Amino acid sequence: MLNSGEGGFFLTDDGPMAAKVAVYAGAYEGLSEKHIAVPPKEVFGDLPTQLPNYSLRMSALAAAVVRPQIPTIEERVEKYNARYYMIEQRLNKHPLIEVPPQNPKVRICGDSIQFNLQRVTDEQVQKFLAECKSRGLPCELFGAATNARNFVNWKFSPAEESLPRTAQMLSRAVDIRLPLTWEDSDFLTLCQVVEESLATIMVCVKRAVITKDIKAPDAVPEAGIQEATQLMRLGKLYRYNVKSAGESIVSLCEVEVAQYTGFKYCVALNSCGSALYLMLLAAGVKPGDGVLTNAFTFVAVPSAIHHAGGKPVYVEST
């Protein structure tokens, strides 16, 4: 939803946690005063001398690209979700497909769709993926030997148990991107490719194909391009190369993200993985501490736990 290449935000209503993350990220000496969406100076106290500086802050260039995208989030979510639920409804009618229902407590942004293949063999799954790819529709299998969401690939912190239910689910779970730049008719073709590819592995039928790039990212708004260009001309890419917080592109971006999400504090970082890592440090995770996490998640989650010195404890996912 916010395309800057790399970037992440730590959001919280907890003042001491926000102060710790800002210092860990690189607010050394009195640089907290060049933030807006952080607690007052007294909350920081001696943190700049007590905590290490990991230099994980967001650059002004990334913030300049992000800021004009924030006001359009709702409009884009509405468009994404309308398409997602149209595809969900159609694919769920197929006897070999189950699109898991969304948790009513969770508000989604349907920029991709995940579904489970049912009553098919491992060989048929591979044939389905190959058939889709041959028609211009690359699909990801979460249980693939190279997929970063497959827990067997997290050899830096392997599971101590076999997690059979998660392994079984991953072996049939398929992920397909839903680019915002596509037309509604393209998604009808996408559904047709999925349906025909499944039919092809059972019997031979028609052959729809995808001609557009499914991995095409959302374009950066013109305002973001202009702001980033101006920053490059000035050379002011470092977030603290300003006289005051009100002049900082990154600080203004933090305020806008905090306002949009409803949190009191926000610290902009160089990646979401860094946000997870610093959150764990600020929460007091110590070397050897067990940290619960889903066995079905992106590799950045157990990596952050591992980096913080914790020990991932994987919970079965079905």
mmCIF file of C-alpha atoms in Angstrom:
data_model
loop_
_atom_site.group_PDB
_atom_site.id
_atom_site.type_symbol
_atom_site.label_atom_id
_atom_site.label_comp_id
_atom_site.label_asym_id
_atom_site.label_seq_id
_atom_site.Cartn_x
_atom_site.Cartn_y
_atom_site.Cartn_z
ATOM 1 C CA MET A 1 0.000 0.000 0.000
ATOM 2 C CA LEU A 2 2.914 2.371 0.650
ATOM 3 C CA ASN A 3 5.571 1.883 -2.017
ATOM 4 C CA SER A 4 8.989 3.299 -1.190
ATOM 5 C CA GLY A 5 11.092 0.271 -2.076
ATOM 6 C CA GLU A 6 11.936 -0.317 1.594
ATOM 7 C CA GLY A 7 10.540 1.187 4.786
ATOM 8 C CA GLY A 8 8.516 0.494 7.903
ATOM 9 C CA PHE A 9 6.833 2.198 10.853
ATOM 10 C CA PHE A 10 6.779 1.403 14.551
ATOM 11 C CA LEU A 11 3.438 2.523 15.996
ATOM 12 C CA THR A 12 2.427 2.556 19.651
ATOM 13 C CA ASP A 13 0.595 4.462 22.374
ATOM 14 C CA ASP A 14 3.363 3.555 24.848
ATOM 15 C CA GLY A 15 5.683 6.526 25.375
ATOM 16 C CA PRO A 16 8.718 4.691 26.817
ATOM 17 C CA MET A 17 8.541 2.081 24.037
ATOM 18 C CA ALA A 18 8.428 4.814 21.381
ATOM 19 C CA ALA A 19 11.395 6.594 22.983
ATOM 20 C CA LYS A 20 13.466 3.411 23.070
ATOM 21 C CA VAL A 21 12.719 2.577 19.430
ATOM 22 C CA ALA A 22 13.589 6.124 18.310
ATOM 23 C CA VAL A 23 16.950 5.898 20.086
ATOM 24 C CA TYR A 24 17.684 2.396 18.821
ATOM 25 C CA ALA A 25 16.856 3.646 15.307
ATOM 26 C CA GLY A 26 19.342 6.503 15.553
ATOM 27 C CA ALA A 27 17.992 9.464 17.569
ATOM 28 C CA TYR A 28 21.272 9.989 19.410
ATOM 29 C CA GLU A 29 22.164 12.991 21.604
ATOM 30 C CA GLY A 30 19.238 15.443 21.403
ATOM 31 C CA LEU A 31 17.881 14.379 18.012
ATOM 32 C CA SER A 32 14.537 13.351 19.498
ATOM 33 C CA GLU A 33 13.689 17.060 19.285
ATOM 34 C CA LYS A 34 13.694 16.694 15.491
ATOM 35 C CA HIS A 35 10.766 14.260 15.781
ATOM 36 C CA ILE A 36 7.130 15.245 16.192
ATOM 37 C CA ALA A 37 5.338 11.920 16.715
ATOM 38 C CA VAL A 38 7.397 10.827 19.735
ATOM 39 C CA PRO A 39 6.965 11.500 23.475
ATOM 40 C CA PRO A 40 8.478 14.635 25.078
ATOM 41 C CA LYS A 41 12.189 14.931 25.851
ATOM 42 C CA GLU A 42 11.815 13.981 29.513
ATOM 43 C CA VAL A 43 10.570 10.515 28.525
ATOM 44 C CA PHE A 44 13.853 9.941 26.689
ATOM 45 C CA GLY A 45 15.912 10.767 29.775
ATOM 46 C CA ASP A 46 19.331 9.093 29.510
ATOM 47 C CA LEU A 47 18.231 6.604 26.825
ATOM 48 C CA PRO A 48 20.593 8.078 24.165
ATOM 49 C CA THR A 49 23.578 7.106 26.355
ATOM 50 C CA GLN A 50 22.122 3.870 27.704
ATOM 51 C CA LEU A 51 20.973 2.232 24.464
ATOM 52 C CA PRO A 52 22.970 1.337 21.344
ATOM 53 C CA ASN A 53 22.362 3.136 18.074
ATOM 54 C CA TYR A 54 21.556 0.662 15.281
ATOM 55 C CA SER A 55 21.027 3.337 12.584
ATOM 56 C CA LEU A 56 17.782 1.863 11.230
ATOM 57 C CA ARG A 57 15.965 5.141 10.584
ATOM 58 C CA MET A 58 14.049 5.982 7.418
ATOM 59 C CA SER A 59 15.680 8.328 4.916
ATOM 60 C CA ALA A 60 14.051 11.566 3.826
ATOM 61 C CA LEU A 61 13.933 10.196 0.269
ATOM 62 C CA ALA A 62 11.744 7.234 1.299
ATOM 63 C CA ALA A 63 9.460 9.497 3.343
ATOM 64 C CA ALA A 64 9.060 11.900 0.422
ATOM 65 C CA VAL A 65 7.866 9.019 -1.747
ATOM 66 C CA VAL A 66 5.492 7.689 0.951
ATOM 67 C CA ARG A 67 3.746 10.884 2.047
ATOM 68 C CA PRO A 68 1.533 11.532 -1.024
ATOM 69 C CA GLN A 69 0.387 7.901 -0.932
ATOM 70 C CA ILE A 70 -1.108 8.168 2.571
ATOM 71 C CA PRO A 71 -4.184 10.275 1.624
ATOM 72 C CA THR A 72 -5.143 7.758 -1.092
ATOM 73 C CA ILE A 73 -4.969 4.617 1.071
ATOM 74 C CA GLU A 74 -8.735 4.396 1.623
ATOM 75 C CA GLU A 75 -9.521 4.852 -2.049
ATOM 76 C CA ARG A 76 -7.044 2.143 -3.029
ATOM 77 C CA VAL A 77 -8.188 -0.266 -0.300
ATOM 78 C CA GLU A 78 -11.770 0.057 -1.511
ATOM 79 C CA LYS A 79 -10.703 -0.761 -5.076
ATOM 80 C CA TYR A 80 -8.481 -3.661 -3.994
ATOM 81 C CA ASN A 81 -11.187 -5.176 -1.795
ATOM 82 C CA ALA A 82 -13.972 -4.904 -4.375
ATOM 83 C CA ARG A 83 -11.847 -6.946 -6.756
ATOM 84 C CA TYR A 84 -10.708 -9.356 -4.045
ATOM 85 C CA TYR A 85 -14.246 -10.257 -2.972
ATOM 86 C CA MET A 86 -15.350 -10.647 -6.589
ATOM 87 C CA ILE A 87 -12.525 -13.140 -7.170
ATOM 88 C CA GLU A 88 -13.135 -14.849 -3.821
ATOM 89 C CA GLN A 89 -16.806 -15.394 -4.648
ATOM 90 C CA ARG A 90 -16.036 -16.857 -8.068
ATOM 91 C CA LEU A 91 -13.152 -19.123 -7.043
ATOM 92 C CA ASN A 92 -15.016 -20.445 -4.007
ATOM 93 C CA LYS A 93 -17.563 -21.945 -6.376
ATOM 94 C CA HIS A 94 -14.899 -24.255 -7.816
ATOM 95 C CA PRO A 95 -14.970 -27.749 -6.277
ATOM 96 C CA LEU A 96 -11.159 -27.897 -6.008
ATOM 97 C CA ILE A 97 -10.668 -24.456 -4.423
ATOM 98 C CA GLU A 98 -11.261 -23.084 -0.946
ATOM 99 C CA VAL A 99 -10.658 -19.388 -0.267
ATOM 100 C CA PRO A 100 -10.456 -19.207 3.547
ATOM 101 C CA PRO A 101 -12.943 -16.750 5.068
ATOM 102 C CA GLN A 102 -11.511 -13.520 6.429
ATOM 103 C CA ASN A 103 -11.509 -12.990 10.187
ATOM 104 C CA PRO A 104 -14.257 -10.407 10.881
ATOM 105 C CA LYS A 105 -11.938 -8.741 13.416
ATOM 106 C CA VAL A 106 -9.397 -8.029 10.696
ATOM 107 C CA ARG A 107 -9.701 -5.302 8.080
ATOM 108 C CA ILE A 108 -8.047 -6.547 4.915
ATOM 109 C CA CYS A 109 -6.397 -4.913 1.942
ATOM 110 C CA GLY A 110 -6.889 -7.431 -0.850
ATOM 111 C CA ASP A 111 -3.748 -6.790 -2.891
ATOM 112 C CA SER A 112 -3.307 -10.557 -3.181
ATOM 113 C CA ILE A 113 -5.487 -13.631 -2.773
ATOM 114 C CA GLN A 114 -4.656 -16.929 -1.111
ATOM 115 C CA PHE A 115 -6.564 -20.162 -1.601
ATOM 116 C CA ASN A 116 -6.200 -23.844 -0.788
ATOM 117 C CA LEU A 117 -6.281 -26.528 -3.461
ATOM 118 C CA GLN A 118 -8.441 -29.467 -2.385
ATOM 119 C CA ARG A 119 -8.600 -33.133 -3.378
ATOM 120 C CA VAL A 120 -5.451 -32.921 -5.498
ATOM 121 C CA THR A 121 -2.127 -34.760 -5.291
ATOM 122 C CA ASP A 122 1.332 -33.215 -4.902
ATOM 123 C CA GLU A 123 1.981 -33.969 -8.576
ATOM 124 C CA GLN A 124 -1.245 -32.242 -9.619
ATOM 125 C CA VAL A 125 -0.336 -29.187 -7.554
ATOM 126 C CA GLN A 126 2.957 -28.876 -9.441
ATOM 127 C CA LYS A 127 1.205 -29.348 -12.780
ATOM 128 C CA PHE A 128 -1.317 -26.652 -11.834
ATOM 129 C CA LEU A 129 1.469 -24.178 -10.992
ATOM 130 C CA ALA A 130 3.277 -24.979 -14.240
ATOM 131 C CA GLU A 131 0.082 -24.611 -16.290
ATOM 132 C CA CYS A 132 -0.709 -21.220 -14.723
ATOM 133 C CA LYS A 133 2.844 -20.027 -15.380
ATOM 134 C CA SER A 134 2.648 -21.127 -19.012
ATOM 135 C CA ARG A 135 -0.465 -18.938 -19.345
ATOM 136 C CA GLY A 136 1.303 -15.855 -17.945
ATOM 137 C CA LEU A 137 0.047 -16.218 -14.354
ATOM 138 C CA PRO A 138 2.866 -16.937 -11.893
ATOM 139 C CA CYS A 139 1.454 -18.409 -8.663
ATOM 140 C CA GLU A 140 3.379 -18.993 -5.450
ATOM 141 C CA LEU A 141 2.996 -22.170 -3.397
ATOM 142 C CA PHE A 142 3.650 -21.368 0.261
ATOM 143 C CA GLY A 143 4.948 -24.902 0.774
ATOM 144 C CA ALA A 144 7.536 -24.656 -2.008
ATOM 145 C CA ALA A 145 11.102 -25.615 -1.137
ATOM 146 C CA THR A 146 12.284 -22.044 -1.734
ATOM 147 C CA ASN A 147 9.341 -20.050 -0.311
ATOM 148 C CA ALA A 148 10.321 -17.648 2.477
ATOM 149 C CA ARG A 149 7.025 -18.369 4.266
ATOM 150 C CA ASN A 150 7.729 -22.095 4.550
ATOM 151 C CA PHE A 151 8.995 -22.778 8.076
ATOM 152 C CA VAL A 152 11.275 -25.606 6.902
ATOM 153 C CA ASN A 153 13.398 -22.921 5.203
ATOM 154 C CA TRP A 154 14.084 -21.067 8.473
ATOM 155 C CA LYS A 155 17.204 -23.089 9.193
ATOM 156 C CA PHE A 156 18.709 -20.282 11.265
ATOM 157 C CA SER A 157 16.032 -21.077 13.887
ATOM 158 C CA PRO A 158 14.448 -24.446 13.025
ATOM 159 C CA ALA A 159 11.226 -25.723 14.543
ATOM 160 C CA GLU A 160 11.731 -28.294 17.277
ATOM 161 C CA GLU A 161 8.545 -30.118 16.271
ATOM 162 C CA SER A 162 7.355 -31.345 12.892
ATOM 163 C CA LEU A 163 4.260 -29.056 12.740
ATOM 164 C CA PRO A 164 2.333 -31.481 10.494
ATOM 165 C CA ARG A 165 -0.874 -29.433 10.223
ATOM 166 C CA THR A 166 1.037 -26.355 9.100
ATOM 167 C CA ALA A 167 3.079 -28.424 6.620
ATOM 168 C CA GLN A 168 -0.079 -29.939 5.152
ATOM 169 C CA MET A 169 -1.769 -26.553 4.801
ATOM 170 C CA LEU A 170 1.315 -25.000 3.146
ATOM 171 C CA SER A 171 1.512 -27.847 0.628
ATOM 172 C CA ARG A 172 -1.824 -26.767 -0.873
ATOM 173 C CA ALA A 173 -1.833 -22.997 -0.183
ATOM 174 C CA VAL A 174 -1.479 -20.800 -3.286
ATOM 175 C CA ASP A 175 -0.803 -17.051 -3.420
ATOM 176 C CA ILE A 176 -1.603 -14.745 -6.367
ATOM 177 C CA ARG A 177 -0.992 -11.003 -6.556
ATOM 178 C CA LEU A 178 -3.809 -8.642 -7.569
ATOM 179 C CA PRO A 179 -2.184 -5.540 -9.130
ATOM 180 C CA LEU A 180 -4.031 -2.264 -8.680
ATOM 181 C CA THR A 181 -3.042 -1.178 -12.187
ATOM 182 C CA TRP A 182 -5.035 -3.984 -13.831
ATOM 183 C CA GLU A 183 -8.518 -3.542 -15.235
ATOM 184 C CA ASP A 184 -11.526 -5.472 -13.898
ATOM 185 C CA SER A 185 -11.551 -7.538 -17.083
ATOM 186 C CA ASP A 186 -8.002 -8.696 -16.353
ATOM 187 C CA PHE A 187 -9.167 -10.291 -13.108
ATOM 188 C CA LEU A 188 -11.922 -12.133 -14.935
ATOM 189 C CA THR A 189 -9.190 -13.546 -17.150
ATOM 190 C CA LEU A 190 -7.165 -14.400 -14.043
ATOM 191 C CA CYS A 191 -10.076 -16.435 -12.672
ATOM 192 C CA GLN A 192 -10.475 -18.123 -16.037
ATOM 193 C CA VAL A 193 -6.776 -19.068 -16.094
ATOM 194 C CA VAL A 194 -7.022 -20.591 -12.611
ATOM 195 C CA GLU A 195 -10.186 -22.539 -13.497
ATOM 196 C CA GLU A 196 -8.884 -23.752 -16.847
ATOM 197 C CA SER A 197 -5.493 -24.688 -15.371
ATOM 198 C CA LEU A 198 -7.223 -26.883 -12.827
ATOM 199 C CA ALA A 199 -9.372 -28.393 -15.547
ATOM 200 C CA THR A 200 -6.291 -29.017 -17.690
ATOM 201 C CA ILE A 201 -4.619 -31.148 -15.022
ATOM 202 C CA MET A 202 -7.780 -33.262 -14.917
ATOM 203 C CA VAL A 203 -8.852 -33.098 -18.569
ATOM 204 C CA CYS A 204 -7.977 -30.901 -21.535
ATOM 205 C CA VAL A 205 -10.010 -27.672 -22.094
ATOM 206 C CA LYS A 206 -9.793 -24.061 -23.346
ATOM 207 C CA ARG A 207 -6.736 -21.856 -22.889
ATOM 208 C CA ALA A 208 -7.002 -18.294 -21.528
ATOM 209 C CA VAL A 209 -3.708 -16.408 -21.002
ATOM 210 C CA ILE A 210 -2.486 -13.395 -19.010
ATOM 211 C CA THR A 211 -0.501 -10.781 -20.940
ATOM 212 C CA LYS A 212 0.121 -8.202 -18.194
ATOM 213 C CA ASP A 213 2.866 -8.212 -15.540
ATOM 214 C CA ILE A 214 1.298 -9.450 -12.298
ATOM 215 C CA LYS A 215 4.293 -8.232 -10.284
ATOM 216 C CA ALA A 216 4.018 -4.622 -11.443
ATOM 217 C CA PRO A 217 4.054 -2.375 -8.318
ATOM 218 C CA ASP A 218 1.828 0.644 -7.756
ATOM 219 C CA ALA A 219 3.293 3.783 -9.312
ATOM 220 C CA VAL A 220 4.707 6.542 -7.103
ATOM 221 C CA PRO A 221 2.473 9.649 -7.234
ATOM 222 C CA GLU A 222 3.841 12.639 -9.143
ATOM 223 C CA ALA A 223 4.006 14.666 -5.911
ATOM 224 C CA GLY A 224 6.321 12.053 -4.405
ATOM 225 C CA ILE A 225 8.543 12.058 -7.487
ATOM 226 C CA GLN A 226 8.829 15.864 -7.362
ATOM 227 C CA GLU A 227 9.571 15.910 -3.615
ATOM 228 C CA ALA A 228 12.195 13.177 -3.952
ATOM 229 C CA THR A 229 13.818 14.968 -6.898
ATOM 230 C CA GLN A 230 14.032 18.188 -4.919
ATOM 231 C CA LEU A 231 15.616 16.373 -1.968
ATOM 232 C CA MET A 232 18.219 14.809 -4.263
ATOM 233 C CA ARG A 233 19.034 18.231 -5.725
ATOM 234 C CA LEU A 234 19.558 19.585 -2.201
ATOM 235 C CA GLY A 235 21.341 16.451 -1.006
ATOM 236 C CA LYS A 236 19.246 16.383 2.185
ATOM 237 C CA LEU A 237 18.526 12.658 2.324
ATOM 238 C CA TYR A 238 19.503 12.231 6.001
ATOM 239 C CA ARG A 239 16.414 12.636 8.170
ATOM 240 C CA TYR A 240 18.085 14.898 10.730
ATOM 241 C CA ASN A 241 19.613 17.312 8.216
ATOM 242 C CA VAL A 242 16.989 19.955 9.130
ATOM 243 C CA LYS A 243 16.838 22.866 11.560
ATOM 244 C CA SER A 244 13.597 21.752 13.212
ATOM 245 C CA ALA A 245 11.180 18.834 13.334
ATOM 246 C CA GLY A 246 8.615 20.807 11.352
ATOM 247 C CA GLU A 247 11.011 20.935 8.386
ATOM 248 C CA SER A 248 11.650 17.181 8.411
ATOM 249 C CA ILE A 249 9.943 15.182 5.667
ATOM 250 C CA VAL A 250 10.335 12.047 7.791
ATOM 251 C CA SER A 251 8.845 13.664 10.907
ATOM 252 C CA LEU A 252 5.850 14.908 8.921
ATOM 253 C CA CYS A 253 5.446 11.438 7.429
ATOM 254 C CA GLU A 254 5.444 9.934 10.945
ATOM 255 C CA VAL A 255 2.722 12.352 12.030
ATOM 256 C CA GLU A 256 0.562 11.498 9.030
ATOM 257 C CA VAL A 257 0.954 7.730 9.520
ATOM 258 C CA ALA A 258 0.162 8.073 13.246
ATOM 259 C CA GLN A 259 -2.937 10.119 12.442
ATOM 260 C CA TYR A 260 -4.114 7.632 9.828
ATOM 261 C CA THR A 261 -3.635 4.590 12.073
ATOM 262 C CA GLY A 262 -4.865 6.226 15.281
ATOM 263 C CA PHE A 263 -1.688 5.647 17.278
ATOM 264 C CA LYS A 264 -0.116 8.303 19.483
ATOM 265 C CA TYR A 265 3.509 7.720 18.482
ATOM 266 C CA CYS A 266 5.281 6.710 15.284
ATOM 267 C CA VAL A 267 8.926 6.061 14.417
ATOM 268 C CA ALA A 268 9.828 5.652 10.730
ATOM 269 C CA LEU A 269 12.414 2.969 10.014
ATOM 270 C CA ASN A 270 14.291 1.528 7.064
ATOM 271 C CA SER A 271 12.175 -1.647 6.940
ATOM 272 C CA CYS A 272 9.307 -3.502 8.599
ATOM 273 C CA GLY A 273 11.846 -6.090 9.744
ATOM 274 C CA SER A 274 13.671 -3.353 11.646
ATOM 275 C CA ALA A 275 10.372 -2.298 13.257
ATOM 276 C CA LEU A 276 9.805 -5.873 14.471
ATOM 277 C CA TYR A 277 13.386 -6.149 15.749
ATOM 278 C CA LEU A 278 13.356 -2.862 17.654
ATOM 279 C CA MET A 279 9.881 -3.611 19.053
ATOM 280 C CA LEU A 280 11.259 -6.794 20.594
ATOM 281 C CA LEU A 281 14.277 -4.992 22.048
ATOM 282 C CA ALA A 282 12.088 -2.211 23.480
ATOM 283 C CA ALA A 283 9.739 -4.820 24.961
ATOM 284 C CA GLY A 284 12.679 -6.301 26.863
ATOM 285 C CA VAL A 285 13.274 -9.568 25.016
ATOM 286 C CA LYS A 286 16.500 -11.093 26.347
ATOM 287 C CA PRO A 287 18.785 -13.737 24.820
ATOM 288 C CA GLY A 288 17.153 -17.141 25.088
ATOM 289 C CA ASP A 289 13.629 -15.813 25.724
ATOM 290 C CA GLY A 290 10.918 -17.776 23.932
ATOM 291 C CA VAL A 291 8.705 -15.695 21.624
ATOM 292 C CA LEU A 292 5.472 -17.145 20.211
ATOM 293 C CA THR A 293 4.928 -16.732 16.469
ATOM 294 C CA ASN A 294 2.812 -18.373 13.777
ATOM 295 C CA ALA A 295 4.487 -21.205 11.897
ATOM 296 C CA PHE A 296 2.949 -19.659 8.763
ATOM 297 C CA THR A 297 4.384 -16.175 8.385
ATOM 298 C CA PHE A 298 7.076 -14.317 6.451
ATOM 299 C CA VAL A 299 10.709 -15.128 7.245
ATOM 300 C CA ALA A 300 11.251 -11.570 8.569
ATOM 301 C CA VAL A 301 9.241 -12.432 11.703
ATOM 302 C CA PRO A 302 11.372 -15.309 13.039
ATOM 303 C CA SER A 303 14.440 -13.456 11.745
ATOM 304 C CA ALA A 304 13.620 -10.445 13.949
ATOM 305 C CA ILE A 305 13.136 -12.723 16.962
ATOM 306 C CA HIS A 306 16.436 -14.465 16.195
ATOM 307 C CA HIS A 307 18.211 -11.123 15.707
ATOM 308 C CA ALA A 308 16.935 -9.885 19.078
ATOM 309 C CA GLY A 309 18.368 -12.976 20.740
ATOM 310 C CA GLY A 310 15.017 -14.630 21.312
ATOM 311 C CA LYS A 311 13.988 -18.154 20.425
ATOM 312 C CA PRO A 312 10.993 -18.467 18.065
ATOM 313 C CA VAL A 313 8.338 -20.836 19.396
ATOM 314 C CA TYR A 314 6.217 -21.819 16.426
ATOM 315 C CA VAL A 315 2.445 -22.217 16.744
ATOM 316 C CA GLU A 316 0.624 -24.521 14.319
ATOM 317 C CA SER A 317 -1.346 -22.828 11.521
ATOM 318 C CA THR A 318 -4.238 -24.500 9.714
#
